[in-house]
mmCIF file of C-alpha atoms in Angstrom:
data_model
loop_
_atom_site.group_PDB
_atom_site.id
_atom_site.type_symbol
_atom_site.label_atom_id
_atom_site.label_comp_id
_atom_site.label_asym_id
_atom_site.label_seq_id
_atom_site.Cartn_x
_atom_site.Cartn_y
_atom_site.Cartn_z
ATOM 1 C CA MET A 1 42.306 -113.966 -23.559
ATOM 2 C CA PRO A 2 41.067 -110.473 -24.508
ATOM 3 C CA SER A 3 43.625 -108.069 -25.905
ATOM 4 C CA PHE A 4 42.695 -105.396 -23.350
ATOM 5 C CA ASP A 5 40.317 -104.647 -20.511
ATOM 6 C CA LEU A 6 38.403 -101.488 -19.660
ATOM 7 C CA LEU A 7 37.868 -101.796 -15.915
ATOM 8 C CA PRO A 8 35.067 -99.529 -14.717
ATOM 9 C CA GLY A 9 35.585 -96.852 -12.119
ATOM 10 C CA ALA A 10 33.173 -94.433 -10.528
ATOM 11 C CA GLU A 11 30.759 -93.004 -13.074
ATOM 12 C CA ARG A 12 31.674 -89.420 -12.197
ATOM 13 C CA SER A 13 35.438 -89.987 -12.347
ATOM 14 C CA PRO A 14 37.200 -88.310 -15.312
ATOM 15 C CA VAL A 15 40.435 -90.269 -14.760
ATOM 16 C CA ILE A 16 41.639 -93.204 -16.863
ATOM 17 C CA LEU A 17 44.752 -95.024 -15.677
ATOM 18 C CA HIS A 18 46.215 -96.387 -18.909
ATOM 19 C CA VAL A 19 48.548 -99.396 -18.572
ATOM 20 C CA PRO A 20 49.820 -100.330 -22.049
ATOM 21 C CA HIS A 21 53.039 -102.260 -21.409
ATOM 22 C CA SER A 22 52.513 -104.557 -18.414
ATOM 23 C CA GLY A 23 51.579 -107.785 -20.223
ATOM 24 C CA ARG A 24 53.816 -110.729 -21.156
ATOM 25 C CA GLU A 25 51.304 -112.841 -23.091
ATOM 26 C CA THR A 26 51.861 -113.468 -26.808
ATOM 27 C CA PRO A 27 49.213 -115.436 -28.737
ATOM 28 C CA SER A 28 50.567 -118.544 -30.450
ATOM 29 C CA GLU A 29 49.854 -117.235 -33.941
ATOM 30 C CA VAL A 30 51.888 -114.095 -33.157
ATOM 31 C CA ARG A 31 54.641 -116.084 -31.445
ATOM 32 C CA ALA A 32 55.122 -118.019 -34.675
ATOM 33 C CA GLY A 33 56.360 -114.846 -36.390
ATOM 34 C CA ILE A 34 59.003 -114.098 -33.726
ATOM 35 C CA VAL A 35 62.427 -115.584 -34.476
ATOM 36 C CA LEU A 36 63.771 -115.674 -30.882
ATOM 37 C CA ASP A 37 63.864 -119.005 -29.104
ATOM 38 C CA ASP A 38 61.872 -119.361 -25.896
ATOM 39 C CA VAL A 39 64.759 -118.501 -23.572
ATOM 40 C CA ALA A 40 65.711 -115.402 -25.544
ATOM 41 C CA LEU A 41 62.064 -114.323 -25.749
ATOM 42 C CA GLU A 42 61.652 -114.515 -21.982
ATOM 43 C CA ARG A 43 64.837 -112.498 -21.535
ATOM 44 C CA GLU A 44 63.553 -109.862 -23.967
ATOM 45 C CA LEU A 45 60.253 -109.666 -22.101
ATOM 46 C CA ASP A 46 62.151 -109.129 -18.850
ATOM 47 C CA HIS A 47 63.756 -106.053 -20.421
ATOM 48 C CA ILE A 48 60.820 -104.588 -22.358
ATOM 49 C CA VAL A 49 57.804 -105.218 -20.095
ATOM 50 C CA ASP A 50 56.753 -102.581 -17.579
ATOM 51 C CA ALA A 51 56.489 -105.229 -14.892
ATOM 52 C CA HIS A 52 53.904 -104.887 -12.128
ATOM 53 C CA THR A 53 52.427 -101.642 -13.482
ATOM 54 C CA ALA A 54 48.975 -103.250 -13.801
ATOM 55 C CA ARG A 55 49.166 -104.144 -10.105
ATOM 56 C CA LEU A 56 50.375 -100.625 -9.322
ATOM 57 C CA ALA A 57 47.341 -99.134 -11.085
ATOM 58 C CA GLU A 58 45.017 -101.611 -9.379
ATOM 59 C CA GLU A 59 46.371 -100.739 -5.929
ATOM 60 C CA ALA A 60 46.106 -97.009 -6.649
ATOM 61 C CA ALA A 61 42.520 -97.395 -7.885
ATOM 62 C CA ARG A 62 41.612 -99.317 -4.754
ATOM 63 C CA GLN A 63 43.080 -96.626 -2.497
ATOM 64 C CA ALA A 64 41.639 -93.593 -4.300
ATOM 65 C CA ARG A 65 38.611 -91.913 -2.769
ATOM 66 C CA LEU A 66 36.810 -92.038 -6.117
ATOM 67 C CA MET A 67 37.821 -95.090 -8.138
ATOM 68 C CA PRO A 68 39.362 -94.182 -11.517
ATOM 69 C CA TRP A 69 38.792 -96.169 -14.675
ATOM 70 C CA ARG A 70 41.587 -98.461 -15.878
ATOM 71 C CA PHE A 71 42.441 -99.405 -19.446
ATOM 72 C CA VAL A 72 44.911 -102.304 -19.374
ATOM 73 C CA ASN A 73 46.675 -104.004 -22.265
ATOM 74 C CA ARG A 74 46.638 -107.737 -21.495
ATOM 75 C CA LEU A 75 49.082 -108.711 -24.247
ATOM 76 C CA SER A 76 52.787 -108.123 -24.640
ATOM 77 C CA ARG A 77 53.939 -105.020 -26.476
ATOM 78 C CA LEU A 78 55.807 -107.465 -28.731
ATOM 79 C CA VAL A 79 52.395 -108.198 -30.288
ATOM 80 C CA VAL A 80 51.832 -104.522 -31.078
ATOM 81 C CA ASP A 81 52.808 -101.407 -29.212
ATOM 82 C CA PRO A 82 49.555 -99.443 -28.873
ATOM 83 C CA GLU A 83 51.387 -96.220 -28.027
ATOM 84 C CA ARG A 84 53.400 -95.943 -31.220
ATOM 85 C CA PHE A 85 52.282 -94.105 -34.317
ATOM 86 C CA PRO A 86 51.341 -96.776 -36.878
ATOM 87 C CA ASP A 87 53.113 -94.941 -39.714
ATOM 88 C CA GLU A 88 56.229 -92.970 -40.649
ATOM 89 C CA ARG A 89 55.587 -90.372 -37.906
ATOM 90 C CA GLU A 90 57.002 -92.835 -35.369
ATOM 91 C CA GLU A 91 60.620 -92.016 -34.515
ATOM 92 C CA MET A 92 61.217 -95.493 -33.052
ATOM 93 C CA LEU A 93 61.047 -96.940 -36.553
ATOM 94 C CA ALA A 94 64.711 -95.949 -36.703
ATOM 95 C CA VAL A 95 65.543 -98.815 -34.315
ATOM 96 C CA GLY A 96 62.951 -101.280 -35.610
ATOM 97 C CA MET A 97 60.450 -100.556 -32.839
ATOM 98 C CA GLY A 98 57.435 -98.928 -34.459
ATOM 99 C CA ALA A 99 53.929 -100.173 -33.760
ATOM 100 C CA VAL A 100 55.115 -103.663 -34.780
ATOM 101 C CA TYR A 101 58.638 -104.387 -33.553
ATOM 102 C CA THR A 102 61.217 -106.047 -35.788
ATOM 103 C CA ARG A 103 64.208 -105.561 -33.444
ATOM 104 C CA THR A 104 64.778 -106.189 -29.743
ATOM 105 C CA THR A 105 65.896 -103.834 -26.991
ATOM 106 C CA HIS A 106 69.487 -104.870 -27.801
ATOM 107 C CA GLY A 107 69.165 -104.522 -31.581
ATOM 108 C CA GLN A 108 68.766 -108.210 -32.394
ATOM 109 C CA GLU A 109 66.282 -109.524 -34.934
ATOM 110 C CA LEU A 110 62.838 -110.076 -33.441
ATOM 111 C CA ARG A 111 60.926 -110.476 -36.704
ATOM 112 C CA PRO A 112 62.187 -110.427 -40.287
ATOM 113 C CA ALA A 113 62.681 -106.831 -41.433
ATOM 114 C CA ASP A 114 60.245 -107.339 -44.311
ATOM 115 C CA THR A 115 57.397 -108.420 -42.011
ATOM 116 C CA ASP A 116 54.092 -106.940 -43.153
ATOM 117 C CA PRO A 117 52.706 -105.120 -40.077
ATOM 118 C CA GLU A 118 49.179 -104.771 -41.457
ATOM 119 C CA PRO A 119 47.690 -108.056 -40.139
ATOM 120 C CA LEU A 120 48.823 -107.235 -36.590
ATOM 121 C CA LEU A 121 47.681 -103.623 -36.874
ATOM 122 C CA ALA A 122 44.252 -104.748 -38.056
ATOM 123 C CA ARG A 123 43.841 -107.492 -35.457
ATOM 124 C CA TYR A 124 45.261 -105.760 -32.398
ATOM 125 C CA PHE A 125 46.346 -102.135 -32.856
ATOM 126 C CA ARG A 126 43.249 -100.536 -34.368
ATOM 127 C CA PRO A 127 40.681 -102.229 -32.076
ATOM 128 C CA TYR A 128 42.750 -101.096 -29.087
ATOM 129 C CA ALA A 129 42.888 -97.519 -30.397
ATOM 130 C CA ARG A 130 39.129 -97.489 -31.047
ATOM 131 C CA ALA A 131 38.354 -98.805 -27.584
ATOM 132 C CA MET A 132 40.618 -96.243 -25.915
ATOM 133 C CA THR A 133 39.048 -93.481 -28.007
ATOM 134 C CA ASP A 134 35.597 -94.637 -26.909
ATOM 135 C CA ALA A 135 36.684 -94.734 -23.265
ATOM 136 C CA VAL A 136 37.906 -91.130 -23.417
ATOM 137 C CA ALA A 137 34.762 -90.033 -25.276
ATOM 138 C CA GLN A 138 32.622 -91.629 -22.575
ATOM 139 C CA ARG A 139 34.434 -89.721 -19.802
ATOM 140 C CA LEU A 140 33.944 -86.493 -21.765
ATOM 141 C CA ALA A 141 30.239 -87.196 -22.231
ATOM 142 C CA VAL A 142 29.662 -87.961 -18.554
ATOM 143 C CA THR A 143 32.038 -85.588 -16.755
ATOM 144 C CA GLY A 144 32.932 -82.960 -19.360
ATOM 145 C CA ARG A 145 36.634 -83.787 -19.181
ATOM 146 C CA ALA A 146 39.014 -86.722 -19.370
ATOM 147 C CA VAL A 147 42.407 -87.174 -17.723
ATOM 148 C CA VAL A 148 44.622 -89.952 -19.093
ATOM 149 C CA ILE A 149 47.391 -91.000 -16.717
ATOM 150 C CA ASP A 150 49.807 -93.293 -18.538
ATOM 151 C CA VAL A 151 51.464 -95.755 -16.121
ATOM 152 C CA HIS A 152 54.905 -96.980 -17.216
ATOM 153 C CA SER A 153 58.261 -98.064 -15.867
ATOM 154 C CA TYR A 154 61.798 -97.907 -17.207
ATOM 155 C CA PRO A 155 65.154 -99.533 -16.387
ATOM 156 C CA SER A 156 67.696 -97.884 -14.131
ATOM 157 C CA ALA A 157 70.403 -98.245 -16.820
ATOM 158 C CA PRO A 158 69.826 -97.302 -20.480
ATOM 159 C CA LEU A 159 69.085 -100.065 -22.978
ATOM 160 C CA PRO A 160 70.583 -99.890 -26.493
ATOM 161 C CA TYR A 161 67.248 -99.148 -28.183
ATOM 162 C CA GLU A 162 66.706 -95.887 -26.287
ATOM 163 C CA LEU A 163 67.023 -92.857 -28.551
ATOM 164 C CA HIS A 164 67.323 -90.407 -25.652
ATOM 165 C CA GLY A 165 68.963 -92.521 -22.959
ATOM 166 C CA GLU A 166 71.828 -90.150 -22.228
ATOM 167 C CA GLY A 167 69.767 -87.771 -20.061
ATOM 168 C CA PRO A 168 68.749 -87.882 -16.392
ATOM 169 C CA ARG A 169 67.008 -91.003 -15.030
ATOM 170 C CA PRO A 170 65.055 -89.743 -12.004
ATOM 171 C CA PRO A 171 63.026 -92.017 -9.695
ATOM 172 C CA VAL A 172 59.879 -90.762 -11.446
ATOM 173 C CA CYS A 173 59.906 -89.218 -14.913
ATOM 174 C CA LEU A 174 56.845 -87.220 -15.927
ATOM 175 C CA GLY A 175 56.159 -87.157 -19.654
ATOM 176 C CA THR A 176 54.327 -84.054 -20.810
ATOM 177 C CA ASP A 177 52.661 -82.530 -23.855
ATOM 178 C CA SER A 178 52.492 -78.788 -24.525
ATOM 179 C CA PHE A 179 48.790 -78.981 -25.421
ATOM 180 C CA HIS A 180 47.450 -81.737 -23.155
ATOM 181 C CA THR A 181 49.445 -81.262 -19.922
ATOM 182 C CA PRO A 182 48.349 -78.086 -18.129
ATOM 183 C CA PRO A 183 50.535 -76.664 -15.352
ATOM 184 C CA GLU A 184 47.993 -77.671 -12.710
ATOM 185 C CA LEU A 185 48.212 -81.325 -13.682
ATOM 186 C CA LEU A 186 51.991 -81.216 -13.563
ATOM 187 C CA ALA A 187 51.924 -79.503 -10.177
ATOM 188 C CA ALA A 188 49.586 -82.153 -8.778
ATOM 189 C CA ALA A 189 51.941 -84.910 -9.967
ATOM 190 C CA ARG A 190 54.956 -83.170 -8.416
ATOM 191 C CA GLU A 191 53.078 -82.907 -5.140
ATOM 192 C CA ALA A 192 52.093 -86.572 -5.230
ATOM 193 C CA PHE A 193 55.425 -88.131 -6.245
ATOM 194 C CA GLY A 194 57.985 -85.705 -4.860
ATOM 195 C CA ASP A 195 61.329 -86.479 -6.536
ATOM 196 C CA VAL A 196 60.516 -86.196 -10.246
ATOM 197 C CA GLY A 197 62.098 -85.185 -13.528
ATOM 198 C CA LEU A 198 60.525 -84.091 -16.796
ATOM 199 C CA ASP A 199 60.632 -85.820 -20.202
ATOM 200 C CA SER A 200 63.905 -87.673 -19.636
ATOM 201 C CA PRO A 201 64.678 -90.362 -20.538
ATOM 202 C CA PHE A 202 61.159 -90.633 -22.026
ATOM 203 C CA GLY A 203 58.822 -87.805 -22.930
ATOM 204 C CA GLY A 204 55.375 -87.109 -24.248
ATOM 205 C CA THR A 205 51.956 -88.457 -23.381
ATOM 206 C CA TYR A 206 49.349 -90.771 -24.854
ATOM 207 C CA VAL A 207 46.160 -89.219 -26.217
ATOM 208 C CA PRO A 208 43.930 -90.979 -28.776
ATOM 209 C CA LEU A 209 44.542 -89.412 -32.177
ATOM 210 C CA GLU A 210 40.924 -88.262 -32.511
ATOM 211 C CA PHE A 211 41.554 -85.824 -29.647
ATOM 212 C CA TYR A 212 45.292 -85.228 -29.958
ATOM 213 C CA GLY A 213 46.103 -81.545 -30.357
ATOM 214 C CA ARG A 214 42.414 -80.756 -30.862
ATOM 215 C CA ASP A 215 40.399 -81.128 -27.677
ATOM 216 C CA PRO A 216 41.722 -79.339 -24.575
ATOM 217 C CA ARG A 217 39.148 -81.135 -22.429
ATOM 218 C CA VAL A 218 41.426 -84.169 -22.726
ATOM 219 C CA SER A 219 44.489 -83.802 -20.539
ATOM 220 C CA ALA A 220 47.266 -86.330 -20.154
ATOM 221 C CA LEU A 221 50.428 -87.145 -18.256
ATOM 222 C CA MET A 222 52.871 -90.027 -18.539
ATOM 223 C CA VAL A 223 54.234 -91.423 -15.278
ATOM 224 C CA GLU A 224 57.480 -93.359 -15.856
ATOM 225 C CA ILE A 225 58.773 -95.073 -12.711
ATOM 226 C CA ARG A 226 62.376 -96.218 -12.492
ATOM 227 C CA ARG A 227 62.257 -99.942 -11.891
ATOM 228 C CA ASP A 228 64.905 -100.196 -9.196
ATOM 229 C CA THR A 229 62.641 -98.142 -6.919
ATOM 230 C CA TYR A 230 60.011 -100.889 -6.705
ATOM 231 C CA MET A 231 61.272 -104.210 -8.156
ATOM 232 C CA THR A 232 64.269 -106.422 -8.852
ATOM 233 C CA GLU A 233 65.626 -105.803 -12.352
ATOM 234 C CA PRO A 234 65.180 -107.153 -14.934
ATOM 235 C CA GLY A 235 61.799 -108.828 -14.702
ATOM 236 C CA GLY A 236 61.997 -109.780 -11.030
ATOM 237 C CA PRO A 237 59.514 -109.527 -8.173
ATOM 238 C CA ALA A 238 58.024 -106.337 -6.814
ATOM 239 C CA GLY A 239 59.215 -104.960 -3.504
ATOM 240 C CA PRO A 240 57.739 -102.647 -0.855
ATOM 241 C CA GLY A 241 58.337 -99.628 -3.072
ATOM 242 C CA LEU A 242 55.336 -100.627 -5.173
ATOM 243 C CA LEU A 243 52.862 -99.894 -2.387
ATOM 244 C CA ARG A 244 54.488 -96.530 -1.691
ATOM 245 C CA LEU A 245 54.175 -95.618 -5.356
ATOM 246 C CA ALA A 246 50.562 -96.795 -5.408
ATOM 247 C CA GLN A 247 49.831 -94.403 -2.564
ATOM 248 C CA ALA A 248 51.416 -91.562 -4.532
ATOM 249 C CA LEU A 249 49.431 -92.438 -7.658
ATOM 250 C CA ALA A 250 46.226 -92.602 -5.611
ATOM 251 C CA ALA A 251 47.019 -89.144 -4.212
ATOM 252 C CA LEU A 252 47.354 -87.815 -7.753
ATOM 253 C CA VAL A 253 44.028 -89.393 -8.719
ATOM 254 C CA ASP A 254 42.383 -87.844 -5.664
ATOM 255 C CA ALA A 255 43.690 -84.415 -6.623
ATOM 256 C CA LEU A 256 42.226 -84.757 -10.114
ATOM 257 C CA GLU A 257 38.883 -86.179 -9.037
ATOM 258 C CA SER A 258 37.973 -83.707 -6.329
ATOM 259 C CA PRO A 259 34.371 -82.504 -6.818
ATOM 260 C CA ASP A 260 35.599 -78.907 -6.743
ATOM 261 C CA ALA A 261 38.652 -79.718 -8.891
ATOM 262 C CA TRP A 262 40.647 -76.681 -9.946
ATOM 263 C CA PHE A 263 41.616 -78.535 -13.076
ATOM 264 C CA ARG A 264 39.611 -77.066 -15.960
ATOM 265 C CA PRO A 265 41.492 -77.067 -19.296
ATOM 266 C CA SER A 266 40.872 -73.960 -21.344
ATOM 267 C CA PRO A 267 40.346 -73.894 -25.119
ATOM 268 C CA SER A 268 42.904 -71.088 -25.249
ATOM 269 C CA ARG A 269 45.778 -73.433 -24.439
#
């Protein structure tokens, strides 16, 4: 199977719904380097996967007046995590969860600590980053702006790997960036989702490094949805809350895609 899919939206849409952590698939050659047995691996996937977020994005895209683009990771984040820094800048290295994980959500060994990450970075991480960079560049070329909405979920109770799990855990957490998240984007998300918190227990946004901190035409917001609001934890089926959240996400997309959109990032930010 492909590592990721870029699912086309309307040509004049600037919005990309990015779904990096919804997959459970692990290619056999990658599975061979993971020390967990099959039962333990499935249990770890139940905890670490943002279950049903690909369906959430699909439902929102279907409901939006102007269909957004979708960039979906089809593989498990245990292969590589495309949203981590691939070097020492990544704070999650402290718990063995950089771009290539060596520890589980509960601190157990996932791969040997001396695993060389380079083969996985070359095979999976860098092609993903290039493709996402190209997708954003295409939206800029066609529409003059790009809006990356990162679609995630998180557990209702903190897991041991969380570095900032002691803070509030609202139904929807909005992750922001001082450069790439203008006030108008944040206001639109508040209007769409209602009961939200900011940057707790997870903060920040995903922007391809080519644009990060450099191009104000690229704006971004992370939407972290608490799992008990739409599914049975951990790793269980989705419930009726998923469709309600899809409606809210579609409303946010509609606000960003309006032909007379107020949302015009300024180089002075």
